[in-house]
mmCIF file of N, CA and C in Angstrom:
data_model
loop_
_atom_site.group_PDB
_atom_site.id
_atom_site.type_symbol
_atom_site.label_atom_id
_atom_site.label_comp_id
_atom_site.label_asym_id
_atom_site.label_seq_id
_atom_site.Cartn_x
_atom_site.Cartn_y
_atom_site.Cartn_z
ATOM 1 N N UNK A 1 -31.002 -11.558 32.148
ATOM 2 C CA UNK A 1 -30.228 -11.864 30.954
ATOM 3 C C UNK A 1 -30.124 -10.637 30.042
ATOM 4 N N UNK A 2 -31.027 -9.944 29.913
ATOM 5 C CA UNK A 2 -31.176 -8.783 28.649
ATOM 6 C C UNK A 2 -30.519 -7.757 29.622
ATOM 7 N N UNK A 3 -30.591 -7.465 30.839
ATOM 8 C CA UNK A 3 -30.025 -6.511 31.633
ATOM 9 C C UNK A 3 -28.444 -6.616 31.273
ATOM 10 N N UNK A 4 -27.797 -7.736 31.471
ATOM 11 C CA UNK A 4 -26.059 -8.562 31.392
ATOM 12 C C UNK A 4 -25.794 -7.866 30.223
ATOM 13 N N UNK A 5 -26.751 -8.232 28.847
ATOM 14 C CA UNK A 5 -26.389 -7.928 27.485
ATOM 15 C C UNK A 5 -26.106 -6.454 27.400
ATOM 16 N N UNK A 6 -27.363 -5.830 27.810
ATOM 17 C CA UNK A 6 -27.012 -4.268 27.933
ATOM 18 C C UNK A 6 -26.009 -3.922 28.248
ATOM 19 N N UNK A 7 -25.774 -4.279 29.538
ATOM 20 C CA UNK A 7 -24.432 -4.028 30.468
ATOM 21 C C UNK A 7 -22.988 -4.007 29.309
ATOM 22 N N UNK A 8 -23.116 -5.583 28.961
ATOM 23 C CA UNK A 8 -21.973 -5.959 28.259
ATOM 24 C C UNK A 8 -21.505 -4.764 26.941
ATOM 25 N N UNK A 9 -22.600 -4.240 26.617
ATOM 26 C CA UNK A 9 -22.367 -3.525 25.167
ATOM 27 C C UNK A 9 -22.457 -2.381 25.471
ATOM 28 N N UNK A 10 -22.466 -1.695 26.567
ATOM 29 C CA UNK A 10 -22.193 -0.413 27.187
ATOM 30 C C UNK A 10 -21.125 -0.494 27.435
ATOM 31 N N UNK A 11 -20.575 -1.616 28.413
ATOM 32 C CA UNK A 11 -18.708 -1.847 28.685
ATOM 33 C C UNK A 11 -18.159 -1.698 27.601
ATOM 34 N N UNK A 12 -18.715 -2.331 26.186
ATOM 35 C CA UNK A 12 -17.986 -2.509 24.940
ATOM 36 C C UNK A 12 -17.789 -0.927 24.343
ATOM 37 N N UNK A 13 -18.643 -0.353 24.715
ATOM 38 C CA UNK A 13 -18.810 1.099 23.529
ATOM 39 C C UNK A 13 -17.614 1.953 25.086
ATOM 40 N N UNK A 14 -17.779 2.063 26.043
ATOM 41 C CA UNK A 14 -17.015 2.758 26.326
ATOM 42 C C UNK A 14 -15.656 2.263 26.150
ATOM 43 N N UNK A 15 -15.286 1.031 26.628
ATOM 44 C CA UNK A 15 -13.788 0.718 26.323
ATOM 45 C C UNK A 15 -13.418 1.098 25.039
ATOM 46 N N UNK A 16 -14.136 1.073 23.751
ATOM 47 C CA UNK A 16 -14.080 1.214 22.406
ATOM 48 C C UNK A 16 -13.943 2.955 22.291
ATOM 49 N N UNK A 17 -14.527 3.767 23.200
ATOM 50 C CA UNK A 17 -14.432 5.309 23.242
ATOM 51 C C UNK A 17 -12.788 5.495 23.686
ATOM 52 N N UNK A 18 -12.961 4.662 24.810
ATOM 53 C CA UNK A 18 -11.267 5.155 25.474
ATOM 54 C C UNK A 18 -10.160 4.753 24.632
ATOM 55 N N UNK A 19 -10.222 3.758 24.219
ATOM 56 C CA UNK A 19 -9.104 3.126 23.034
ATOM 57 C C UNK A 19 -8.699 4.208 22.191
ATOM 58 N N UNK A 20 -9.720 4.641 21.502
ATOM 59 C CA UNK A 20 -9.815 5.642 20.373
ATOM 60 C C UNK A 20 -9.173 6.557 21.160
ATOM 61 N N UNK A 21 -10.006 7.293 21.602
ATOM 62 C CA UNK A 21 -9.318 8.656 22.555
ATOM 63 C C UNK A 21 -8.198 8.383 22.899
ATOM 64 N N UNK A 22 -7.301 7.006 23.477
ATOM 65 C CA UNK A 22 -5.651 7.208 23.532
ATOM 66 C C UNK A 22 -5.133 6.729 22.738
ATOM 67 N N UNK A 23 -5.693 6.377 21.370
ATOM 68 C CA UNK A 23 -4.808 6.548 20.364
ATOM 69 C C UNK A 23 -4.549 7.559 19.694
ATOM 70 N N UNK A 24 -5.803 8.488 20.146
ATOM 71 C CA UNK A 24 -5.687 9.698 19.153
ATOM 72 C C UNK A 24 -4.704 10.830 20.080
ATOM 73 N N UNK A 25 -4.681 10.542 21.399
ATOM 74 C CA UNK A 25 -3.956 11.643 22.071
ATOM 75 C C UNK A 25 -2.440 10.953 22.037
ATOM 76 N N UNK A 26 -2.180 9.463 21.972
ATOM 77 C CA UNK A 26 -1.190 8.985 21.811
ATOM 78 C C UNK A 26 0.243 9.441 20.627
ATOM 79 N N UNK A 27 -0.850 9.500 19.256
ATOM 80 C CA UNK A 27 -0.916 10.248 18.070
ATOM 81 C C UNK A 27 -0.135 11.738 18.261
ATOM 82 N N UNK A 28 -0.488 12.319 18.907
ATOM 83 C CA UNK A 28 -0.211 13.527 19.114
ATOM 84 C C UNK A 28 -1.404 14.308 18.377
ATOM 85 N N UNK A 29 -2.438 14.309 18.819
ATOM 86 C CA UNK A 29 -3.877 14.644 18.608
ATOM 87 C C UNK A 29 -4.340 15.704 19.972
ATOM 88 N N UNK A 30 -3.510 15.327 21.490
ATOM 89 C CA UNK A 30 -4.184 16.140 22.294
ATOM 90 C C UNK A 30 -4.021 14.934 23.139
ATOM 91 N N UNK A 31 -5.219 15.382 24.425
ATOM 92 C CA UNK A 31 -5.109 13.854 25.178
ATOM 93 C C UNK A 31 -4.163 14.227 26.773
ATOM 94 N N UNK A 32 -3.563 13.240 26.387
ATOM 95 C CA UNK A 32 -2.791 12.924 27.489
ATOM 96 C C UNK A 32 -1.564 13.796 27.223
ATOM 97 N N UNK A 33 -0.952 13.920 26.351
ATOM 98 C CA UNK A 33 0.208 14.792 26.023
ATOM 99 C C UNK A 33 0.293 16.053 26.333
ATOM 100 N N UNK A 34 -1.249 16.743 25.654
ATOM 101 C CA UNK A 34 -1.643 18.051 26.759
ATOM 102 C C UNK A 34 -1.737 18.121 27.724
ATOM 103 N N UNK A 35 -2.320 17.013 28.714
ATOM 104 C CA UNK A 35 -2.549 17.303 29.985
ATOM 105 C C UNK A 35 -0.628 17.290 30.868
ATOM 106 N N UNK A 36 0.010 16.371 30.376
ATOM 107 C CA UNK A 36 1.390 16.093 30.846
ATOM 108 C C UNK A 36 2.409 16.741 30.531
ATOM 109 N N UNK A 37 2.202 17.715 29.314
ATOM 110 C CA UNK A 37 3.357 18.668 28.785
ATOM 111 C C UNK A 37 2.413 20.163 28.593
ATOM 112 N N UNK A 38 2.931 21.423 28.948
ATOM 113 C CA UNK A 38 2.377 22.368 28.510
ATOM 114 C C UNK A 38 2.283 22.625 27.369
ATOM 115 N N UNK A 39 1.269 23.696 27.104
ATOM 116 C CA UNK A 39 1.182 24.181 25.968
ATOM 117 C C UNK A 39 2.027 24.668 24.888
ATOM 118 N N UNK A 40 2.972 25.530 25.759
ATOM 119 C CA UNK A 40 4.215 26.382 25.104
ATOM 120 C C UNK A 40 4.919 24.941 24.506
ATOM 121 N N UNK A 41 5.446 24.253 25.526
ATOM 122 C CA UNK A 41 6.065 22.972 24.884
ATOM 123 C C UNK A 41 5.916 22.196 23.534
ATOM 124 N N UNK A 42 4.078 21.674 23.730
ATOM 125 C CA UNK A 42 4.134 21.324 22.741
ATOM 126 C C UNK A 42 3.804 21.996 21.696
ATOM 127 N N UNK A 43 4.010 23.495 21.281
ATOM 128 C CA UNK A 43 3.899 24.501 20.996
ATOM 129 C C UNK A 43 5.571 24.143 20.363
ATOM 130 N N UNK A 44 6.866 24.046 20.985
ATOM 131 C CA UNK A 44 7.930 24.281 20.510
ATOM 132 C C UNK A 44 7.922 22.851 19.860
ATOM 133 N N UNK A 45 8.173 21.593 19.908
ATOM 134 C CA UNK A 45 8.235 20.495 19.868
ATOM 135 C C UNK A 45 7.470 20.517 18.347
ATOM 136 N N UNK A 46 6.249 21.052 17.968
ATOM 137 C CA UNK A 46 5.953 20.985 16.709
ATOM 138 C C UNK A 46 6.237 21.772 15.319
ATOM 139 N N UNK A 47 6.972 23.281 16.043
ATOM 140 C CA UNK A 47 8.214 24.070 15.354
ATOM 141 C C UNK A 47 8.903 22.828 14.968
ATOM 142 N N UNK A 48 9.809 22.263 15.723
ATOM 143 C CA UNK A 48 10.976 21.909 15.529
ATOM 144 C C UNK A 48 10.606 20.755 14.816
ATOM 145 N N UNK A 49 9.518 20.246 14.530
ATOM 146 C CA UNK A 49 9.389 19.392 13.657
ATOM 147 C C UNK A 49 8.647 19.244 12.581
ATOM 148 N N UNK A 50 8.545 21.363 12.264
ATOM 149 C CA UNK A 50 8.328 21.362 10.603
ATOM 150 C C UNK A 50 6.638 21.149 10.617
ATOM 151 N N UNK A 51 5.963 20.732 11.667
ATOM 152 C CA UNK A 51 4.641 20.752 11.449
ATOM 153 C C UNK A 51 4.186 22.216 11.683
ATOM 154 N N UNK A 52 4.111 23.531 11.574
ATOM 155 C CA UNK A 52 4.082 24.549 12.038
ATOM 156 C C UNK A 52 5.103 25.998 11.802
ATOM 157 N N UNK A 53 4.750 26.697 11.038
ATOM 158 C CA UNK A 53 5.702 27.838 10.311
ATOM 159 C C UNK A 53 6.018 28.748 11.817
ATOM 160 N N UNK A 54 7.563 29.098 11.463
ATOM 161 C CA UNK A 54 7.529 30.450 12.351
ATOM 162 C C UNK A 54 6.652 31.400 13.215
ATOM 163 N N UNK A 55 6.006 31.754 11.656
ATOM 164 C CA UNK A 55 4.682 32.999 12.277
ATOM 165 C C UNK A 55 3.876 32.503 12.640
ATOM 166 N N UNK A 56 3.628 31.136 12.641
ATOM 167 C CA UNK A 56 2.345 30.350 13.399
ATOM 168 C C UNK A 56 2.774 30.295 15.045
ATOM 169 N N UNK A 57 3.888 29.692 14.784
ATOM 170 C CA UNK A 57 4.771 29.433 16.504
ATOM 171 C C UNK A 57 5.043 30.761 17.163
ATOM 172 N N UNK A 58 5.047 31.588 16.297
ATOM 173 C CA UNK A 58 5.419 33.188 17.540
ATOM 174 C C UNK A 58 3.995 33.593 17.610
ATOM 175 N N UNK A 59 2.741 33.558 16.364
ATOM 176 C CA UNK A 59 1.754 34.192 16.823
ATOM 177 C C UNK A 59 0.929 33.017 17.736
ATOM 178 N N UNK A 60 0.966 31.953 18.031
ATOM 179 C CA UNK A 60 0.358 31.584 18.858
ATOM 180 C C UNK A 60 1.316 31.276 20.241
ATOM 181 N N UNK A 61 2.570 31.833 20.481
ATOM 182 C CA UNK A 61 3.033 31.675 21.838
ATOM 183 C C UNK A 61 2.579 33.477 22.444
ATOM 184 N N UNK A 62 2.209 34.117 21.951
ATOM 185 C CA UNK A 62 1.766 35.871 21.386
ATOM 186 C C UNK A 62 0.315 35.174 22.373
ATOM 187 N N UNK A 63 -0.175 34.512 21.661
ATOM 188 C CA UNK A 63 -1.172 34.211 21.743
ATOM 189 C C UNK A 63 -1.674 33.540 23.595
ATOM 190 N N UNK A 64 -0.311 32.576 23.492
ATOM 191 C CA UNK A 64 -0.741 31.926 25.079
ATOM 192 C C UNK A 64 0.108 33.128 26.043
ATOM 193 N N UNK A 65 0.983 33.808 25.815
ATOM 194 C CA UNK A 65 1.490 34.669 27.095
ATOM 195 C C UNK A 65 0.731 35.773 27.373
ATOM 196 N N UNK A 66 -0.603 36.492 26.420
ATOM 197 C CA UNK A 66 -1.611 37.094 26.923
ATOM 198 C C UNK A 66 -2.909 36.211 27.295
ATOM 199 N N UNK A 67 -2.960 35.067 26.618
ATOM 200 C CA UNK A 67 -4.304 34.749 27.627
ATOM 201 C C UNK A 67 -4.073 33.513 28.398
ATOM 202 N N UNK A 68 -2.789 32.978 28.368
ATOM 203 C CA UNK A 68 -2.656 32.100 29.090
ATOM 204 C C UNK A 68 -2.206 30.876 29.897
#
């Protein structure tokens, strides 16, 4: 019985980890979006939507075509 309970509230805390984690990558936090769109991409995608100045978007594409 106390073994089940354990069990049960370990299932609970991880499902409760993953939820979070794809809401936050859902969000546009990271996640799944990184893994499915490159960097540069979502690199342009946040230019174009004003979250991110010019010199931020050229020095960090500066940034990924030397390291990566």
């Amino acid at each position: 019985m106390e073994t089940a309970v354990l069990l049960g509230f370990a299932a609970g805390i991880v499902v409760g980890l993953v939820l979070a984690w794809w809401r936050h990558a859902r969000s546009g936090g990271g996640g799944v979006s990184c893994l499915l769109k490159g960097p540069a991409r979502l690199l342009r995608e946040r230019f174009e939507r004003g979250e991110i100045t010019r010199a931020e978007y050229e020095a960090k594409m500066r940034y990924l075509a030397e390291c990566g």
